[in-house]
Coordinates of C-alpha atoms in Angstrom, one line a residue:
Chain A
X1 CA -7.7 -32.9 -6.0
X2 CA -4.4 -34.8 -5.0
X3 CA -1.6 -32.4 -5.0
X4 CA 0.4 -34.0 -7.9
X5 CA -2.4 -33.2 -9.8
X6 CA -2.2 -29.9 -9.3
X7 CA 1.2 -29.7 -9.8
X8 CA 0.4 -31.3 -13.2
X9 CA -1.9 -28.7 -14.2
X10 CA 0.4 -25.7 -13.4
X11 CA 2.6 -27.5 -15.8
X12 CA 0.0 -27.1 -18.0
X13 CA -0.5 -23.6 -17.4
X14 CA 3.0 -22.7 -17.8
X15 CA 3.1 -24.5 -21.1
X16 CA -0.1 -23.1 -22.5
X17 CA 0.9 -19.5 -21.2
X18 CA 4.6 -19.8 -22.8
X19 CA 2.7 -21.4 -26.4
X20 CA 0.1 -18.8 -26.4
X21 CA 2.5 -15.9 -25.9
X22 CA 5.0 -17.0 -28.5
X23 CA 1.9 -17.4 -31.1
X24 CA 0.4 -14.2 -30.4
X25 CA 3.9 -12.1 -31.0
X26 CA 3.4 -13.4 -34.5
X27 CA -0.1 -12.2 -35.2
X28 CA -0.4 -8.8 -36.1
X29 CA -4.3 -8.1 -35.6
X30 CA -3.6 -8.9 -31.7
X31 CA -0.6 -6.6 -31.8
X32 CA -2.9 -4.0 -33.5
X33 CA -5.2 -5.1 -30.4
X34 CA -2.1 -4.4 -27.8
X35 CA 0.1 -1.8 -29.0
X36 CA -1.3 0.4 -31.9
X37 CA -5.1 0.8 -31.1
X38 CA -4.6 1.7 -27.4
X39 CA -1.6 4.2 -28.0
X40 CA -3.8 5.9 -30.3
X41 CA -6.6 5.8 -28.2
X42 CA -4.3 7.5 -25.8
X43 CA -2.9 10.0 -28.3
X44 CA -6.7 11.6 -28.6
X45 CA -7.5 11.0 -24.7
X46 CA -4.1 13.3 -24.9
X47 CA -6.0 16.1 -26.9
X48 CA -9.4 15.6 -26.1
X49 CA -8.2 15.5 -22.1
X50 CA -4.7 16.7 -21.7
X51 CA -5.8 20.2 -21.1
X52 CA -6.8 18.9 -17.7
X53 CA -3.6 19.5 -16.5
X54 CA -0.7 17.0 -16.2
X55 CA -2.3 15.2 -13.2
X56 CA -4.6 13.5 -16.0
X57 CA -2.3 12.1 -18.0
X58 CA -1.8 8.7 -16.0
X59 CA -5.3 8.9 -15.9
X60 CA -5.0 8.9 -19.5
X61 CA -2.6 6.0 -19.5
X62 CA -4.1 3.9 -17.2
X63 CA -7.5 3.9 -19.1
X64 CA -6.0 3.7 -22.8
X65 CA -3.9 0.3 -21.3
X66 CA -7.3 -0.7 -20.4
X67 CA -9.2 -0.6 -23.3
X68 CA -6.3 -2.9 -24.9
X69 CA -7.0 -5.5 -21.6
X70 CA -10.6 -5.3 -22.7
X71 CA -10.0 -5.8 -26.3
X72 CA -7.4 -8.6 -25.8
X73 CA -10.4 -10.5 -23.1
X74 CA -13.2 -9.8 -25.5
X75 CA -11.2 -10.6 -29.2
X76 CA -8.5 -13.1 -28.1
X77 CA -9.8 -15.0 -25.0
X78 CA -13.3 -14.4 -26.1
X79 CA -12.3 -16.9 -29.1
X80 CA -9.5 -18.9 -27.3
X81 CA -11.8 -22.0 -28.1
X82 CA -13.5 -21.2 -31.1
X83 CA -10.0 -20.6 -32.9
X84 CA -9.1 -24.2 -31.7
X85 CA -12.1 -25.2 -33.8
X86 CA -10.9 -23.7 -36.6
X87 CA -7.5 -25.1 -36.5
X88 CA -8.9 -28.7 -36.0
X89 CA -7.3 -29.0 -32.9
X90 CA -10.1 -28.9 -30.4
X91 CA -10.9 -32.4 -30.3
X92 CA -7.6 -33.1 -29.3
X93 CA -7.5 -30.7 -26.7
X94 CA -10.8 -31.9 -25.3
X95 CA -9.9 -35.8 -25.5
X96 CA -6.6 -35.0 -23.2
X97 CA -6.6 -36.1 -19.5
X98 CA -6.1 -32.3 -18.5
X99 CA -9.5 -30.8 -18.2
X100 CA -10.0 -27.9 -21.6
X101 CA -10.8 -25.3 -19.0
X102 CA -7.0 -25.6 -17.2
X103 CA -5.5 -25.1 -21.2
X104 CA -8.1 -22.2 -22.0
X105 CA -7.3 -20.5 -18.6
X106 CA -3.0 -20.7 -19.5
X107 CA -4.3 -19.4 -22.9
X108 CA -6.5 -16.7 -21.4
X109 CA -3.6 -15.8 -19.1
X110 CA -1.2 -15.2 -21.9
X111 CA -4.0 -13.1 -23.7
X112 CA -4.2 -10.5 -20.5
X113 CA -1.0 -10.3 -19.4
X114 CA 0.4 -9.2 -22.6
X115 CA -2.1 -6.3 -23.5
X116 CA -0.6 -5.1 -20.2
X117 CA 2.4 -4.0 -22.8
X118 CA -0.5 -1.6 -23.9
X119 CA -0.2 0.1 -20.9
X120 CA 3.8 0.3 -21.3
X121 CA 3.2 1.5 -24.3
X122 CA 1.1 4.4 -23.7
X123 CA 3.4 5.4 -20.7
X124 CA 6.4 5.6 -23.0
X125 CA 4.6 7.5 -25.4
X126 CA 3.1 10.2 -22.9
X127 CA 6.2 10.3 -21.2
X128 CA 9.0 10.1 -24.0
X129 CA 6.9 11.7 -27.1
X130 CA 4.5 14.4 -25.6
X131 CA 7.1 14.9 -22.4
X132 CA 4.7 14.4 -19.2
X133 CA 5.8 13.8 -16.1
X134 CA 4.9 10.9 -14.9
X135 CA 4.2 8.8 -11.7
X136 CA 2.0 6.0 -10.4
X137 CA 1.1 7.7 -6.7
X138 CA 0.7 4.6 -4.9
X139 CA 2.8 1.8 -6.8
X140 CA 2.1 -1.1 -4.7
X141 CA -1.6 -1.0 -4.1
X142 CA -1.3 -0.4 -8.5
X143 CA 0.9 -3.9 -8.4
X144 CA -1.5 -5.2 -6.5
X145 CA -4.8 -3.8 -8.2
X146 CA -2.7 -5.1 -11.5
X147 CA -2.8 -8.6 -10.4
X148 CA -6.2 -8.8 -9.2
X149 CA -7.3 -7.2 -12.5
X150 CA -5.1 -10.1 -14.4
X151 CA -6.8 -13.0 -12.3
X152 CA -10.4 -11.3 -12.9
X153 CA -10.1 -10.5 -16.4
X154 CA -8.9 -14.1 -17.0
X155 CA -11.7 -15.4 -15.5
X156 CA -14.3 -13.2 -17.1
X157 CA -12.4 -14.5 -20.7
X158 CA -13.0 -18.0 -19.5
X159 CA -16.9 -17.5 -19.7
X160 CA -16.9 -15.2 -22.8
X161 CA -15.1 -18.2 -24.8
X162 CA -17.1 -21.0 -23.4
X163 CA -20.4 -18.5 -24.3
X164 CA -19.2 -17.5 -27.6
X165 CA -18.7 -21.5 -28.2
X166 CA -22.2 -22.4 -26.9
X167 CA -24.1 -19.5 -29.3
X168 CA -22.0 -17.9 -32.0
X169 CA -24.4 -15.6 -32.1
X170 CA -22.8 -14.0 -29.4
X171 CA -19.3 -14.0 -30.9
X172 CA -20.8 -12.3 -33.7
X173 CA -21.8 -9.5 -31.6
X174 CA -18.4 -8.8 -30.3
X175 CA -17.9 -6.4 -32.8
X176 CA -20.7 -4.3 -30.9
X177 CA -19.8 -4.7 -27.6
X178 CA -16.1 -3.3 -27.6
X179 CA -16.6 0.8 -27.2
X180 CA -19.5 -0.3 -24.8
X181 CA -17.5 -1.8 -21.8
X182 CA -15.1 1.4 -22.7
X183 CA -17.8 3.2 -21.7
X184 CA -19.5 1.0 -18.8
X185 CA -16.3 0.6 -17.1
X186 CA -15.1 4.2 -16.9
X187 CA -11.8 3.8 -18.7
X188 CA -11.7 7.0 -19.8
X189 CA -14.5 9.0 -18.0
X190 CA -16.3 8.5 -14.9
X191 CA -19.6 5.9 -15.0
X192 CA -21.0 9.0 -13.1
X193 CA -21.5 10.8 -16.8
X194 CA -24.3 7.8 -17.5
X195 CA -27.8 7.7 -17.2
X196 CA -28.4 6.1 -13.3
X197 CA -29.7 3.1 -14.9
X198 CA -26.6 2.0 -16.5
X199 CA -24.7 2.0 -12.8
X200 CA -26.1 -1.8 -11.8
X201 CA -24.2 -3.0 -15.3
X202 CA -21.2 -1.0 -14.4
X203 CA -20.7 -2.9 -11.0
X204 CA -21.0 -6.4 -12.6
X205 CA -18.2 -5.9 -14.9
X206 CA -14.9 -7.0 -13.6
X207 CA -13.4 -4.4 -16.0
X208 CA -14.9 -1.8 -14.0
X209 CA -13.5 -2.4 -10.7
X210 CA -10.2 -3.1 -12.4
X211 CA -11.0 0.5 -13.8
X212 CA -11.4 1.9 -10.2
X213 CA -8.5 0.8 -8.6
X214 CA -6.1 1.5 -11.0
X215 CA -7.3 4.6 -11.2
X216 CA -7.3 5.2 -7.7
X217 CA -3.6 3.9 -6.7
X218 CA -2.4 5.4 -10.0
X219 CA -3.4 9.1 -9.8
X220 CA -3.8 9.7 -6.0
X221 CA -3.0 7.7 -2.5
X222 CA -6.2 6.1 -1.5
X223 CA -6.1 3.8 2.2
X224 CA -6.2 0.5 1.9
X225 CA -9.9 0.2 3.5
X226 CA -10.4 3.1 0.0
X227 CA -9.3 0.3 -2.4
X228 CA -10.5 -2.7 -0.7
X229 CA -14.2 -2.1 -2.2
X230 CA -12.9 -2.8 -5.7
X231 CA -10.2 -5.4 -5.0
X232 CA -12.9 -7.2 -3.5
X233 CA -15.3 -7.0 -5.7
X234 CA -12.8 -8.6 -8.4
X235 CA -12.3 -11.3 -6.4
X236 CA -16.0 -11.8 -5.9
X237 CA -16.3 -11.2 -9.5
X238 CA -13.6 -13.5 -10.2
X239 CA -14.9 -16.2 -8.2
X240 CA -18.1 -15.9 -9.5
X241 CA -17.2 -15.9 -13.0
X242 CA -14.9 -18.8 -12.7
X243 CA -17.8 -20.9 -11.2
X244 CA -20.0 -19.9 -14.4
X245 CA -17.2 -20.6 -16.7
X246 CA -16.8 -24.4 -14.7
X247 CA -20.5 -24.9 -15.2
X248 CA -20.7 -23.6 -18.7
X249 CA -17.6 -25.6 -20.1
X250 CA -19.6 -28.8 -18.1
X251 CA -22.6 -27.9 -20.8
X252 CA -20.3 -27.2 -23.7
X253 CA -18.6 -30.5 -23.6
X254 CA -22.0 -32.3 -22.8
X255 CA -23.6 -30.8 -25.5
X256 CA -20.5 -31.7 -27.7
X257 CA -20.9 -35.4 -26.7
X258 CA -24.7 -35.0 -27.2
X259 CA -24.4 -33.8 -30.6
X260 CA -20.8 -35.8 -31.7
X261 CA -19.5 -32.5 -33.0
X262 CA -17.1 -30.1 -31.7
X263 CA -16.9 -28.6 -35.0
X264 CA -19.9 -27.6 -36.8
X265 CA -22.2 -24.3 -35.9
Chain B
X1 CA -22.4 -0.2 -77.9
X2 CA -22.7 -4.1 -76.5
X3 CA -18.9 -3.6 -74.8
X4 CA -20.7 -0.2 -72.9
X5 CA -23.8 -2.8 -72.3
X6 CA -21.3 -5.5 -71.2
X7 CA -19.3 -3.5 -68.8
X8 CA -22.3 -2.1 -66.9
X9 CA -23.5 -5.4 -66.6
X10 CA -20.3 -6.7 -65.5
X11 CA -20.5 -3.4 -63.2
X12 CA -23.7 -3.9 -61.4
X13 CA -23.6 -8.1 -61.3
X14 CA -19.9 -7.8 -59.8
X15 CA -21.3 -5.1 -56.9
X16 CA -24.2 -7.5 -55.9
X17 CA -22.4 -10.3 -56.2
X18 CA -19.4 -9.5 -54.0
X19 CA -21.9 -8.1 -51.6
X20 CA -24.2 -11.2 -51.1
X21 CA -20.5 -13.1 -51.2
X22 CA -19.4 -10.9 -48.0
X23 CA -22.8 -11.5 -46.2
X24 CA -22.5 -15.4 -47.1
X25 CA -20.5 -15.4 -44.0
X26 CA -21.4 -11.9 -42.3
X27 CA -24.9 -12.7 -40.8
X28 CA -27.4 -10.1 -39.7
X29 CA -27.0 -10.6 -36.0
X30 CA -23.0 -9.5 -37.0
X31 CA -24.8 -6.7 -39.0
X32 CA -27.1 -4.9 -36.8
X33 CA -23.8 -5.0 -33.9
X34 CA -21.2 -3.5 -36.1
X35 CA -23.2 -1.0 -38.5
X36 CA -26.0 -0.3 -35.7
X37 CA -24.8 -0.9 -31.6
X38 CA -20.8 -0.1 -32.4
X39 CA -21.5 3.3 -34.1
X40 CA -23.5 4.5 -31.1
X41 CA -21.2 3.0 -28.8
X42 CA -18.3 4.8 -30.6
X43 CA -20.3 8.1 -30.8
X44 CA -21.3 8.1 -27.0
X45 CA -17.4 7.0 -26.3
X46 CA -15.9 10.1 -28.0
X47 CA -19.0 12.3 -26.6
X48 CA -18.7 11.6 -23.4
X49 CA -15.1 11.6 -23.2
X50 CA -15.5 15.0 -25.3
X51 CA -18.0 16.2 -22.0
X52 CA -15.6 15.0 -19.9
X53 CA -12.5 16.8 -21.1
X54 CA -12.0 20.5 -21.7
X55 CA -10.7 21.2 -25.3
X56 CA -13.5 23.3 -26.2
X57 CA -14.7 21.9 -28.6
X58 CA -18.9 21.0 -28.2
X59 CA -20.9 17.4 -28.0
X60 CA -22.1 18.1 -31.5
X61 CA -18.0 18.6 -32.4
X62 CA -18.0 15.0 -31.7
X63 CA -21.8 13.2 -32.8
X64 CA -20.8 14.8 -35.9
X65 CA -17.7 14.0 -36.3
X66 CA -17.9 10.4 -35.2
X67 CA -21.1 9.8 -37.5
X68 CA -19.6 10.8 -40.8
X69 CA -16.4 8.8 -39.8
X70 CA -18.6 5.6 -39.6
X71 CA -18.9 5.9 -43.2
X72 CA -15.2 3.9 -42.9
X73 CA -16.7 0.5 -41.2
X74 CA -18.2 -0.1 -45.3
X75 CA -15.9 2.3 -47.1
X76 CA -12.1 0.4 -45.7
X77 CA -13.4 -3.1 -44.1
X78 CA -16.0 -3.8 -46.3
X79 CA -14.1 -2.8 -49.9
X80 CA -11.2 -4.1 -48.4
X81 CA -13.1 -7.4 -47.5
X82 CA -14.9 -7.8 -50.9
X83 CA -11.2 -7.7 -53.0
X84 CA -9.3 -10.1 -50.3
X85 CA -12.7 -12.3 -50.0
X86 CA -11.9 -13.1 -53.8
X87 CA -8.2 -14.8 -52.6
X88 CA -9.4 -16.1 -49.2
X89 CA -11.6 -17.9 -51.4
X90 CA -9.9 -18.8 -54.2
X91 CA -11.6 -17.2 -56.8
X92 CA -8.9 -14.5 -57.5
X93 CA -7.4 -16.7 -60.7
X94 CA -11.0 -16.6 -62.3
X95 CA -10.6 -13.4 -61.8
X96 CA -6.7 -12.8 -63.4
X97 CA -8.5 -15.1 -65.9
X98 CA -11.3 -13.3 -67.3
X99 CA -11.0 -11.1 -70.2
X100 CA -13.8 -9.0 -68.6
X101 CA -12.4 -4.8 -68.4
X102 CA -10.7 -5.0 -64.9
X103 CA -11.4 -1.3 -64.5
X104 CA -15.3 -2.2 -64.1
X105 CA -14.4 -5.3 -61.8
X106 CA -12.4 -3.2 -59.5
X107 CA -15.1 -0.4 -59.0
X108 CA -17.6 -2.5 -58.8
X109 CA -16.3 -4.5 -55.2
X110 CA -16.7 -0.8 -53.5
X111 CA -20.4 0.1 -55.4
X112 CA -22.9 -1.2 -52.8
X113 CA -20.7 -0.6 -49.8
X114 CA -20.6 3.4 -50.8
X115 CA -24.7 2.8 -50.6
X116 CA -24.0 1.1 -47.5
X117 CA -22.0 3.5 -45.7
X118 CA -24.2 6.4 -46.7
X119 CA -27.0 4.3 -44.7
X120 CA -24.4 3.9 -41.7
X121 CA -23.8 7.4 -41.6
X122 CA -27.5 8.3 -41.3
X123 CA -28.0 5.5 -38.5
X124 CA -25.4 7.4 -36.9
X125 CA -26.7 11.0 -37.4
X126 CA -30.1 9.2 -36.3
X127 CA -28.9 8.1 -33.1
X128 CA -26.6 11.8 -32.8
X129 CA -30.2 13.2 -32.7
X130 CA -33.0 10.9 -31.2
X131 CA -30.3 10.2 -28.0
X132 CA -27.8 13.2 -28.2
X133 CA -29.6 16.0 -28.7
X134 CA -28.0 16.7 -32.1
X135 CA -29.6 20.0 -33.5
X136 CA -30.1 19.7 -37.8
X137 CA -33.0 22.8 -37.8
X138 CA -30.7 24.9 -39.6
X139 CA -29.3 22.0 -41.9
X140 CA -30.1 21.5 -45.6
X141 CA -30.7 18.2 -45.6
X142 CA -30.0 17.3 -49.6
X143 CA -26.6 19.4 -48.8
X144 CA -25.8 17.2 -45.8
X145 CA -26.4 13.8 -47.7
X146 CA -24.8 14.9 -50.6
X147 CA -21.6 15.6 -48.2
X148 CA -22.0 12.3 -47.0
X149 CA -22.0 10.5 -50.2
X150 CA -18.5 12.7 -51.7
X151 CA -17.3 11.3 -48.4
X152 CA -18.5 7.9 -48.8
X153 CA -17.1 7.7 -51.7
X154 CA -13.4 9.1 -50.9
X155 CA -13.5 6.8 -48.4
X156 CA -14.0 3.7 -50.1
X157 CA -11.2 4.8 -52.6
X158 CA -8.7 4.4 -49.9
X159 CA -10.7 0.8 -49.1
X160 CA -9.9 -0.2 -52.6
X161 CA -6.0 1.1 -52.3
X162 CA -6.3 -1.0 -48.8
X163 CA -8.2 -3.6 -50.7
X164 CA -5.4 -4.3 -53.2
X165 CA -2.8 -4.1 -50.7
X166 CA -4.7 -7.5 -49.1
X167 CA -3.6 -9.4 -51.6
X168 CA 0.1 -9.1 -51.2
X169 CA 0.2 -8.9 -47.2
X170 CA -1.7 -11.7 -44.7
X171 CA -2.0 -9.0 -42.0
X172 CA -5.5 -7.2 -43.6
X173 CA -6.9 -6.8 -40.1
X174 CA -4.1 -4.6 -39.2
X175 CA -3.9 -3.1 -42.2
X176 CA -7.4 -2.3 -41.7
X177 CA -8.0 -1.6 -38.5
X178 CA -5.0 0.8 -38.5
X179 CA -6.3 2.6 -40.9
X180 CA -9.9 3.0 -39.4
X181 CA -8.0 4.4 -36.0
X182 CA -5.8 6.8 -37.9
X183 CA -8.7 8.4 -39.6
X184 CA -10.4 8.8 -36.0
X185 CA -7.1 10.6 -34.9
X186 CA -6.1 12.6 -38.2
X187 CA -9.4 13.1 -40.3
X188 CA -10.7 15.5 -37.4
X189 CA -13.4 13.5 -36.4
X190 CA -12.0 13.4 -32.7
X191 CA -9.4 16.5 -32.5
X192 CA -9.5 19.4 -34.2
X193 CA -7.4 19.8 -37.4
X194 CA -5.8 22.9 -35.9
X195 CA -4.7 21.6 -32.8
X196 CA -2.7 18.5 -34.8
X197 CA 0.8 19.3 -34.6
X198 CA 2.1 20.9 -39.1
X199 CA 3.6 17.3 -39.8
X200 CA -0.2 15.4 -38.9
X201 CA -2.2 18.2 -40.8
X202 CA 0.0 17.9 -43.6
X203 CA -0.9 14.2 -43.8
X204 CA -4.6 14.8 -42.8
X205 CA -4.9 17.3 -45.7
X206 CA -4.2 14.0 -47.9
X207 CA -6.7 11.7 -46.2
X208 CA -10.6 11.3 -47.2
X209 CA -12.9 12.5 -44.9
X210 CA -11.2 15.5 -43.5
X211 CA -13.2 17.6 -45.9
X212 CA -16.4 15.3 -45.5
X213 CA -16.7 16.3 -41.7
X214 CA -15.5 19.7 -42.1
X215 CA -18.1 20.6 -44.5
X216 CA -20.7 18.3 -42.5
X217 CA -19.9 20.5 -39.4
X218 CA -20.0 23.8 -41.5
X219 CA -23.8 22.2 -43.4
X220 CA -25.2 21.6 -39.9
X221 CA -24.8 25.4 -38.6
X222 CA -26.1 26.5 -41.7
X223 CA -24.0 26.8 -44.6
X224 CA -24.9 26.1 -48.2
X225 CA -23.6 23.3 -50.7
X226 CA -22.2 26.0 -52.4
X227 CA -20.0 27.2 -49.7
X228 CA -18.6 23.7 -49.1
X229 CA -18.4 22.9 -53.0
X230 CA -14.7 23.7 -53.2
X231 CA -13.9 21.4 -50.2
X232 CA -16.0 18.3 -52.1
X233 CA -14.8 18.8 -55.4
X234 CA -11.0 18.3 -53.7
X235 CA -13.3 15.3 -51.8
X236 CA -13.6 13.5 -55.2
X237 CA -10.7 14.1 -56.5
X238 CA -8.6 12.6 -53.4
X239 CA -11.6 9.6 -54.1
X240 CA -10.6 9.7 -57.4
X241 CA -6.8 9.7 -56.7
X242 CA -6.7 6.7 -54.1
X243 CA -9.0 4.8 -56.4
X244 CA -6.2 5.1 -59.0
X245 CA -3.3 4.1 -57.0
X246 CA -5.5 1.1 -56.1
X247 CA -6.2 -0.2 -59.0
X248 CA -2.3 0.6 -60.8
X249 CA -1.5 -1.6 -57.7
X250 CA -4.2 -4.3 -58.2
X251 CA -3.0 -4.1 -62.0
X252 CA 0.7 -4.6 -60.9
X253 CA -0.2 -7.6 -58.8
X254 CA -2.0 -9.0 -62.0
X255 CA 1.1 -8.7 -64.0
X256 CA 3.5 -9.7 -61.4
X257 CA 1.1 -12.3 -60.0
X258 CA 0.8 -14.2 -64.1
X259 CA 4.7 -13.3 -64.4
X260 CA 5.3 -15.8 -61.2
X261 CA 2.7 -18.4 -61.5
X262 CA 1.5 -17.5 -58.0
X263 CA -1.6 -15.5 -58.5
X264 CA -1.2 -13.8 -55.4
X265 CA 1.7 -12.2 -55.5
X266 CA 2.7 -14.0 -52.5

């Protein structure tokens, strides 16, 4: 890739990142999705868990922001393609010199970063409403587990809406598979809690590690060889899914071409 | 006697029909993940975390708890869906249109879904048992389902207040889904009622379902319909009382809707 090029398509990062944000603000089931269904996830984690003692309560936090990252990947990057089909403006996007995958990754981007404010959220709540103190132990290894968890999730929402495009049967199951990555990935309990067989799926979701590091540089002071395990493995992740998400976009668009539609189901 | 005829005609074609209308688009596959796989997946959620914390209360506090509030999937998405399917699809003049009694229109968008959400609430207490250990030997089981349908019921009265509400606002989903997630924090399927600060139990004392899973909780260790009769009767009539402020709003729209030549009210 000649570096112009790539110049060009950080452009078209920015653009799609600044677009996507400023269209989101103005739908309310994504800001049910960031703001109201993760603070009241947090508000029962509160009751259900608070009487662990105040040392839970980032806990708390931490995990309630994450269920609002998972529900923006699966909901809004999940569908980051399929809703250009429904606005009619896939064809367009697809018949631009950029390749789709560089616009759907500035999209995804702008999906995952914002839910972050779920995290915000349920901080000022636990802090402000129900008085905690509270205190990320290790703030940056969290910065740092924050942006690795960004970079994975976005990459993970890159094959879900290439998937989703390829068999809308499995958009139609999304519905299902919400409260099951809460529960995979530990948000809110440890994986420890499931049957041994479930442990294998655990460690393939990036949401999982994300889980475990945030966790870890948010309620105690691990060493940096500690948190290296997970930060790698969402960069493996990341890598991995980013090289499925290349190959299936390869196979969307050639099956688009194959059957001269990028609109019917 | 051929209006009576008319209207229960009118009652039972308008249910089906708005049922098969919603499942034009909802497909099985979409089916079986929401009404089957979510409800165990947000039982096991609310178990776990239940385990995993140490408010007291027990597993079946929660199996129970989160079972009878799946009865909200049909009774608030699906009524809601069934009334706002008629504008998303532009049949909701027809509707203002048709001399047919609007009371027996109106009821009949929640009928099947109260059927439906019964069923939901038994796959739930079906997967509470088979995977959770859930513990009905003491439970009457006619009691327990006839909980489950006053609670259906109360439930989709607030999905037909929510239902008319889709037609003057774009933002259902969060309307909806709002809804859905107060319940889970108010109705005391996830926190006990007592432990809600005066304001919250104050407002959950006004909400379906509170009674529904309180007198499912008190059924499954053994109490008798007629020790949890008081609790449903005030079940139907907050049903009774949502299902009347829904349809004086859907009524208002109507008028307002005619008066400005939009027909829904937007």
């Amino acid at each position: 890739m000649k570096p112009g090029m790539l110049k060009a398509y950080i452009h078209v990062i920015k653009l799609a990142y600044i677009f996507t944000l400023k269209q989101s603000m103005t739908d309310a089931f994504i800001l049910f999705g960031i703001f109201v269904q993760p603070l009241l996830i947090a508000i029962m984690a509160l009751f259900i868990l608070g009487e662990q003692g105040d040392g839970v309560v980032i806990f708390i936090v931490v995990g309630s922001g994450l269920t609002g990252l998972w529900d923006s990947v699966l909901f809004q990057s999940g569908s980051s393609i399929t809703r250009e089909r429904w606005t009619g403006t896939l064809e367009v996007l697809v018949a631009m010199p950029t390749p789709l995958g560089v616009i759907v990754f500035g999209k995804n981007l702008a999906f995952v970063t914002q839910s972050l404010g779920s995290m915000i959220i349920a901080y000022t709540c636990a802090s402000i409403i129900f008085g905690y103190p509270l205190s990320v132990e290790s703030p940056s290894l969290f910065i740092v587990s924050i942006v690795l968890t960004v970079l994975s999730l976005v990459c993970m929402g890159l094959v879900l809406a290439t998937l989703f495009v390829l068999n809308p049967d499995m958009q139609r199951w999304s519905n299902g598979l919400e409260f099951p990555v809460f529960i995979l990935a530990g948000f809110l309990f440890p994986i420890a809690m499931l049957p041994q067989w479930t442990t294998p799926l655990s460690y393939i979701l990036a949401p999982y590690w994300a889980a475990v590091a945030l966790h870890m540089s948010s309620s105690g002071k691990p060493d940096i060889l500690e948190i290296s395990l997970p930060w790698a493995m969402m960069m493996l992740l990341g890598v991995l899914y980013l090289f499925l998400a290349f190959w299936l976009f390869r196979k969307m668009l050639f099956k688009a071409r194959v059957d001269a539609t990028l609109i019917g189901q | 006697m051929s209006k009576v005829i008319a209207n229960i005609r009118l009652f039972f074609q308008g249910a089906v029909l708005s049922y098969i209308a919603l499942f034009a688009w909802f497909r099985p596959s979409q089916y079986i993940a929401t009404k089957v796989v979510g409800p165990l997946a947000q039982i096991l959620f609310f178990t776990l975390m239940g385990k995993f914390g140490t408010s007291g209360e027990s597993a079946d506090f929660y199996i129970i708890g989160n079972a009878i509030q799946i009865t909200a999937l049909s009774g608030i998405f699906g009524v809601t869906f069934s009334i706002a399917g008629d504008r998303w699809n532009g049949t909701l003049p027809y509707q203002f249109g048709t001399p047919a009694n609007r009371m027996t229109m109106f009821l009949g968008r929640a009928a099947i879904h109260v059927i439906d959400g019964i069923f939901g609430v038994l796959i739930g207490f079906a997967w509470g048992v088979t995977l959770l250990g859930l513990d009905l030997s003491n439970t009457d089981p006619w009691a327990l389902l006839l909980v489950i349908a006053v609670t259906t019921f109360s439930t989709s009265g607030l999905g037909l207040l929510l239902g008319s509400l889709s037609l003057i606002t774009r933002n259902v989903m969060f309307i909806n889904n709002t809804a859905y997630f107060l319940l889970l924090v108010l109705s005391g399927s996830n926190i006990a009622i007592d432990r809600l600060p005066p304001a919250l139990q104050a407002i959950s004392n006004f909400l379906p379902l509170t009674r529904g899973i309180a007198s499912a909780r008190a059924i499954i260790d053994g109490a008798t319909f007629r020790e949890v009769r008081p609790a449903m009767l005030e079940e139907i009539g907050i049903g009774i009382i949502y299902i009347m402020c829904g349809y004086a709003l859907f009524r208002w729209i109507e008028v307002l809707a005619k008066r400005r030549g939009t027909l829904e009210a937007m």
